[in-house]
């Protein structure tokens, strides 16, 4: 495999609206981010992915862009952005923008022009259809955020397609002129000195040649967008073109948000000369999904998490590099989702960190994950900001759940959990703002915050720092970055263990997510001889040692062990 500059790096996702507010308006901003660059540097991260900060009505919190060339004034100015890029660079860090080009905002000038003249050139930037006199919609596709995918093009007798929210009209990628606009924008940002992009919802850009209905899958008479995506052929032509015309000339780093790629497509997406540098492993996020809605999702436990992880590595082998996560701005907090109430503690949070972080792939940390932030208790539907949570709540109610039941299950999965203000300190509003935060903070900030954990040797934050340093340690780096991923044979209930193997080294990574002590058989070396013990490279404060061919882990212990014959 050809070595790339980003292979041995660590990435960090910033959700700007909730990261740090510099001017007291309750909204995080670019100056806020700049003020925390030293914190991020000290943590050891190299790549900063910013969720969207472009001009936007924020209907979907910035994933609805009204000007791809401007910063939303709530986040700052273009000058602030340039300062951020420069300040990051000074510290050896690089910034990724979020590329949201499946759709724009209905407040984008292209859309306004399409409304004025649907038959003109901007009409062709979107998917428009004539309104049917009987009111029948062109297709029965259900948008991701609920309701049909079609809405009236204001002031016209046409409809437009939106697979996400009504305020996010889909861009017509079949139109070469639109594609050139996208590439131009990518190049413009690369010229500004960013390192590349995280690529939003990209699988949706290709629609089937013929639009038609699919069998309804709920009693709203609509069908999931997944059906149309499955039928769409030929996304590779667009993605290959984007790579060649926009990314390759700058050697841009790109990470795809790819759900539902087709069987066998991995090499095309992230293999040698793939469309992207890497893409997220979403096997956990896909686990337990239900066609009925969030309320019907199955919760994941440690054993299922282990199966997801092992399955993903079996699928990818050495085709390429996944980007690995336990949470992001669209998901509940990893510590709440993957660790049930009975097993959630600082030690198990550290164990979770170790087992996901030392996988083969590029680790992403989502803001606040490094201090073990958790889901917040959402007490009423009025408290919800996220449009998809609100829709999912209504779906649950229509399916017959009581208010309490619907709230309990929807708020567990709500995207708002990840979007509460970053917990910097135990001061009012978690030190995030001196004003009124746009989204209520998690009241547990009094216990869980950066300030409290910074100097404390046994904090979750200190553990993340050690993990990052370990992955970068020249003595082991090659094994952590390029070594094979081999599941340990002997994983029992609540245990996750695997090996990272290079020619020279075998490193065992293991976490015990139960309260009981466990003991695992150490694997055999390449020559068939048993490993007898090993050197403990990192523990999490709970007893762990390798001896007589076995690894002993106390309850909630995690260990990284360099095995020795
Ligand atoms: C992606 C984003 C999500 C957004 C959606 C539509 O999934 O991560 O936050 O709502 O795309 O842009
Ligand atoms: Ca602000």
PDB file of N, CA, C and O and ligand atoms in Angstrom, residues 20-29 74-75 433, ligand 2:
ATOM      1  N   UNK A  20     -17.141  26.562  20.827  1.00  0.00           N
ATOM      2  CA  UNK A  20     -16.720  27.638  21.728  1.00  0.00           C
ATOM      3  C   UNK A  20     -17.234  28.972  21.199  1.00  0.00           C
ATOM      4  O   UNK A  20     -17.003  29.314  20.044  1.00  0.00           O
ATOM      5  N   UNK A  21     -17.938  29.691  22.059  1.00  0.00           N
ATOM      6  CA  UNK A  21     -18.497  30.980  21.675  1.00  0.00           C
ATOM      7  C   UNK A  21     -17.583  32.102  22.152  1.00  0.00           C
ATOM      8  O   UNK A  21     -17.308  32.209  23.344  1.00  0.00           O
ATOM      9  N   UNK A  22     -17.128  32.940  21.216  1.00  0.00           N
ATOM     10  CA  UNK A  22     -16.171  33.978  21.622  1.00  0.00           C
ATOM     11  C   UNK A  22     -16.821  35.318  21.944  1.00  0.00           C
ATOM     12  O   UNK A  22     -16.201  36.173  22.549  1.00  0.00           O
ATOM     13  N   UNK A  23     -18.096  35.515  21.517  1.00  0.00           N
ATOM     14  CA  UNK A  23     -18.663  36.856  21.677  1.00  0.00           C
ATOM     15  C   UNK A  23     -19.973  36.898  22.463  1.00  0.00           C
ATOM     16  O   UNK A  23     -20.698  37.890  22.429  1.00  0.00           O
ATOM     17  N   UNK A  24     -20.286  35.802  23.135  1.00  0.00           N
ATOM     18  CA  UNK A  24     -21.416  35.842  24.057  1.00  0.00           C
ATOM     19  C   UNK A  24     -22.791  35.829  23.421  1.00  0.00           C
ATOM     20  O   UNK A  24     -23.777  36.106  24.103  1.00  0.00           O
ATOM     21  N   UNK A  25     -22.888  35.480  22.123  1.00  0.00           N
ATOM     22  CA  UNK A  25     -24.223  35.407  21.534  1.00  0.00           C
ATOM     23  C   UNK A  25     -24.830  34.001  21.638  1.00  0.00           C
ATOM     24  O   UNK A  25     -25.895  33.734  21.098  1.00  0.00           O
ATOM     25  N   UNK A  26     -24.118  33.125  22.318  1.00  0.00           N
ATOM     26  CA  UNK A  26     -24.668  31.783  22.557  1.00  0.00           C
ATOM     27  C   UNK A  26     -24.383  30.798  21.442  1.00  0.00           C
ATOM     28  O   UNK A  26     -24.789  29.631  21.505  1.00  0.00           O
ATOM     29  N   UNK A  27     -23.696  31.264  20.396  1.00  0.00           N
ATOM     30  CA  UNK A  27     -23.407  30.423  19.236  1.00  0.00           C
ATOM     31  C   UNK A  27     -21.896  30.299  19.076  1.00  0.00           C
ATOM     32  O   UNK A  27     -21.184  31.315  19.017  1.00  0.00           O
ATOM     33  N   UNK A  28     -21.435  29.092  18.992  1.00  0.00           N
ATOM     34  CA  UNK A  28     -19.994  28.872  18.800  1.00  0.00           C
ATOM     35  C   UNK A  28     -19.538  29.512  17.499  1.00  0.00           C
ATOM     36  O   UNK A  28     -20.326  29.679  16.573  1.00  0.00           O
ATOM     37  N   UNK A  29     -18.253  29.849  17.408  1.00  0.00           N
ATOM     38  CA  UNK A  29     -17.799  30.582  16.222  1.00  0.00           C
ATOM     39  C   UNK A  29     -16.324  30.318  15.941  1.00  0.00           C
ATOM     40  O   UNK A  29     -15.643  29.632  16.701  1.00  0.00           O
ATOM     41  N   UNK A  74     -22.886  34.376  11.669  1.00  0.00           N
ATOM     42  CA  UNK A  74     -22.964  33.869  13.040  1.00  0.00           C
ATOM     43  C   UNK A  74     -21.669  33.147  13.437  1.00  0.00           C
ATOM     44  O   UNK A  74     -21.318  33.071  14.612  1.00  0.00           O
ATOM     45  N   UNK A  75     -20.956  32.611  12.449  1.00  0.00           N
ATOM     46  CA  UNK A  75     -19.703  31.908  12.755  1.00  0.00           C
ATOM     47  C   UNK A  75     -18.486  32.818  12.629  1.00  0.00           C
ATOM     48  O   UNK A  75     -17.417  32.491  13.127  1.00  0.00           O
ATOM     49  N   UNK A 433     -20.177  29.617  26.767  1.00  0.00           N
ATOM     50  CA  UNK A 433     -20.608  30.965  26.397  1.00  0.00           C
ATOM     51  C   UNK A 433     -20.880  31.789  27.650  1.00  0.00           C
ATOM     52  O   UNK A 433     -21.209  31.226  28.704  1.00  0.00           O
TER      53      UNK A 433
HETATM   54 CA1  LIG B   2     -20.623  33.558  18.904  1.00  0.00          CA
END
